[in-house]
PDB file of C-alpha atoms in Angstrom:
ATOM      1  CA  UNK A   1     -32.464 -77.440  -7.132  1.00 94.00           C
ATOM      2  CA  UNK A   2     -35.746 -79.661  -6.489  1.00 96.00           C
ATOM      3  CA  UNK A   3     -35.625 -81.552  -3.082  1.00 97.00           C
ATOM      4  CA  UNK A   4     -38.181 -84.408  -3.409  1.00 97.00           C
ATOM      5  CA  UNK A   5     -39.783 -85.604  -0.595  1.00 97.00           C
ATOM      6  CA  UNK A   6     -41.007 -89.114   0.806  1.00 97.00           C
ATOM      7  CA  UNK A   7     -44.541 -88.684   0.855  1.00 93.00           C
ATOM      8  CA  UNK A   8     -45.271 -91.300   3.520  1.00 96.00           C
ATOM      9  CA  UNK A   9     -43.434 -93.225   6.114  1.00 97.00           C
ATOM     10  CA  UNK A  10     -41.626 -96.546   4.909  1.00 97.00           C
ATOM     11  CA  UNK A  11     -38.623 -98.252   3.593  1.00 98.00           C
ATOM     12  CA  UNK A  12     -36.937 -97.699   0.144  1.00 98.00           C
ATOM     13  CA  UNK A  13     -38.124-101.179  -1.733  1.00 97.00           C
ATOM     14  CA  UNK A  14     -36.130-100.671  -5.064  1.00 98.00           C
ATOM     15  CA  UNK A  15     -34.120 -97.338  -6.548  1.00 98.00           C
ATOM     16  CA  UNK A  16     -35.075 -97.026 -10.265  1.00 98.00           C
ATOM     17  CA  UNK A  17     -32.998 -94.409 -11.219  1.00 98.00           C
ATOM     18  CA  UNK A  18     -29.164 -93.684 -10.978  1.00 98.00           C
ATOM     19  CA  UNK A  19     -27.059 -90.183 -10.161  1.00 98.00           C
ATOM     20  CA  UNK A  20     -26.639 -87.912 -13.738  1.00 98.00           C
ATOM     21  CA  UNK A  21     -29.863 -89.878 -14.862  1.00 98.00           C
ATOM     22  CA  UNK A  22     -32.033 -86.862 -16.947  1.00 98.00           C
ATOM     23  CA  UNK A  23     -36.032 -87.518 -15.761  1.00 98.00           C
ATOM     24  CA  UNK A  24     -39.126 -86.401 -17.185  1.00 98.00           C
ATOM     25  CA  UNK A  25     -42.197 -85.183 -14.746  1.00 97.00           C
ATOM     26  CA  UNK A  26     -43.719 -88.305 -13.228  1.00 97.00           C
ATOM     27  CA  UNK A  27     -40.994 -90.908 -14.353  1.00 98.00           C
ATOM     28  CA  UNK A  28     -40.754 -93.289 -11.087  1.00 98.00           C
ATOM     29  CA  UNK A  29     -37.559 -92.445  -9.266  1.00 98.00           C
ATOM     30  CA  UNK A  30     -37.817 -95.052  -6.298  1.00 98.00           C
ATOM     31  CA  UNK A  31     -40.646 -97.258  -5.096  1.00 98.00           C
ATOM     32  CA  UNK A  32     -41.618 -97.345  -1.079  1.00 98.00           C
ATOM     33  CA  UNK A  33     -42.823-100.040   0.680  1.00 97.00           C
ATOM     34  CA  UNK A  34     -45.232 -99.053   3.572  1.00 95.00           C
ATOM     35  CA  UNK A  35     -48.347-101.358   4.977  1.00 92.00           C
ATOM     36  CA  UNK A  36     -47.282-104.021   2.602  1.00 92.00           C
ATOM     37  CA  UNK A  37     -48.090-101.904  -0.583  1.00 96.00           C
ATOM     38  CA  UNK A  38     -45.583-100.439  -3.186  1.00 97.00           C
ATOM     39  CA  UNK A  39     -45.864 -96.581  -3.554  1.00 97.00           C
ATOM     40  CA  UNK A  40     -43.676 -95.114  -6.271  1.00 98.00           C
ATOM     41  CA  UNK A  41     -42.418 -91.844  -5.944  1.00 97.00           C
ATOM     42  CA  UNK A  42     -42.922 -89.398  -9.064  1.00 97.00           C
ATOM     43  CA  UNK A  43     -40.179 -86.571  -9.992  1.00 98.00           C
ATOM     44  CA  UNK A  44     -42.012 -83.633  -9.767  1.00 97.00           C
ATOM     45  CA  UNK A  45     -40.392 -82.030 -12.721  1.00 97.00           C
ATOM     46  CA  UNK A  46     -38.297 -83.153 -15.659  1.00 98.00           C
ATOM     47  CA  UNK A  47     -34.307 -82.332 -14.347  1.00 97.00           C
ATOM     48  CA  UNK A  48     -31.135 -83.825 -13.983  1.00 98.00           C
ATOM     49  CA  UNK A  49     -30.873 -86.260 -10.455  1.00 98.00           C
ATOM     50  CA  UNK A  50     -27.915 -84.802  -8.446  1.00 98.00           C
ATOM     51  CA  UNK A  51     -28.294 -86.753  -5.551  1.00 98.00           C
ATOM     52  CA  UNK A  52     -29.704 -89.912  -4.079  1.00 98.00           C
ATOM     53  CA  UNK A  53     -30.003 -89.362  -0.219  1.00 98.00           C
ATOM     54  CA  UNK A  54     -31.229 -92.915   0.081  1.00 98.00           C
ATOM     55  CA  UNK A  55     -30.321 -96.389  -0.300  1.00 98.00           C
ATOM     56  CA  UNK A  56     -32.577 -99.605  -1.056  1.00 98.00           C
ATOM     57  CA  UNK A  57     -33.758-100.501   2.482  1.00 97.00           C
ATOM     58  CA  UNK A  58     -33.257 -97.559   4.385  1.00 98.00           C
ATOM     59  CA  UNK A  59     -36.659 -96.904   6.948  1.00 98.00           C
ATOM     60  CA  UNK A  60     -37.687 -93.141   5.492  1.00 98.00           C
ATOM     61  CA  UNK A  61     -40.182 -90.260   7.186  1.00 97.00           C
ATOM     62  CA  UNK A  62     -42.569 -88.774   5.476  1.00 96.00           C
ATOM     63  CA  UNK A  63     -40.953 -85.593   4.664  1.00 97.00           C
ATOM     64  CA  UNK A  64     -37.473 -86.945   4.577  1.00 98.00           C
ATOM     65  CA  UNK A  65     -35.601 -85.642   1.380  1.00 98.00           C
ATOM     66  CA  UNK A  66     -34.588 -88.687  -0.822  1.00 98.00           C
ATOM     67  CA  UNK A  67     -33.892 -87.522  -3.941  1.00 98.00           C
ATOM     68  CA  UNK A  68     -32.231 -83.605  -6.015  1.00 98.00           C
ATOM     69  CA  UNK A  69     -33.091 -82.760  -8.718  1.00 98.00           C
ATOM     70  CA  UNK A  70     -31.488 -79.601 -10.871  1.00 96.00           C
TER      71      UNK A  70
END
């Protein structure tokens, strides 16, 4: 199991991928919005997404786990 982390403080803008979804290193699995600006987050590895610990608009730490991968 891969836990991916927020890299910086924000809200979840927009999910772009869906539970069971197969993703290849650096596909975009949400998009953040912090400071006005759109930061996607990258899968760090190609896997299998197990769970989405987010939802669109949920405020997010940096640090917080959003996504597993296996």
């Amino acid at each position: 199991m891969i836990e991916v982390e927020a890299q910086i403080t924000g809200n979840v803008w927009k999910i772009e991928k869906s539970v069971g979804d197969e993703v290849q290193e650096e596909d975009v699995l949400l998009i953040i919005e912090s400071m006005k600006m759109e930061i996607p987050l990258e899968a760090p590895s190609a896997g299998r997404i197990a769970e989405i610990r987010v939802a669109e608009g949920d405020a997010i730490e940096e640090g917080d786990i959003v996504v597993v991968l296996e």
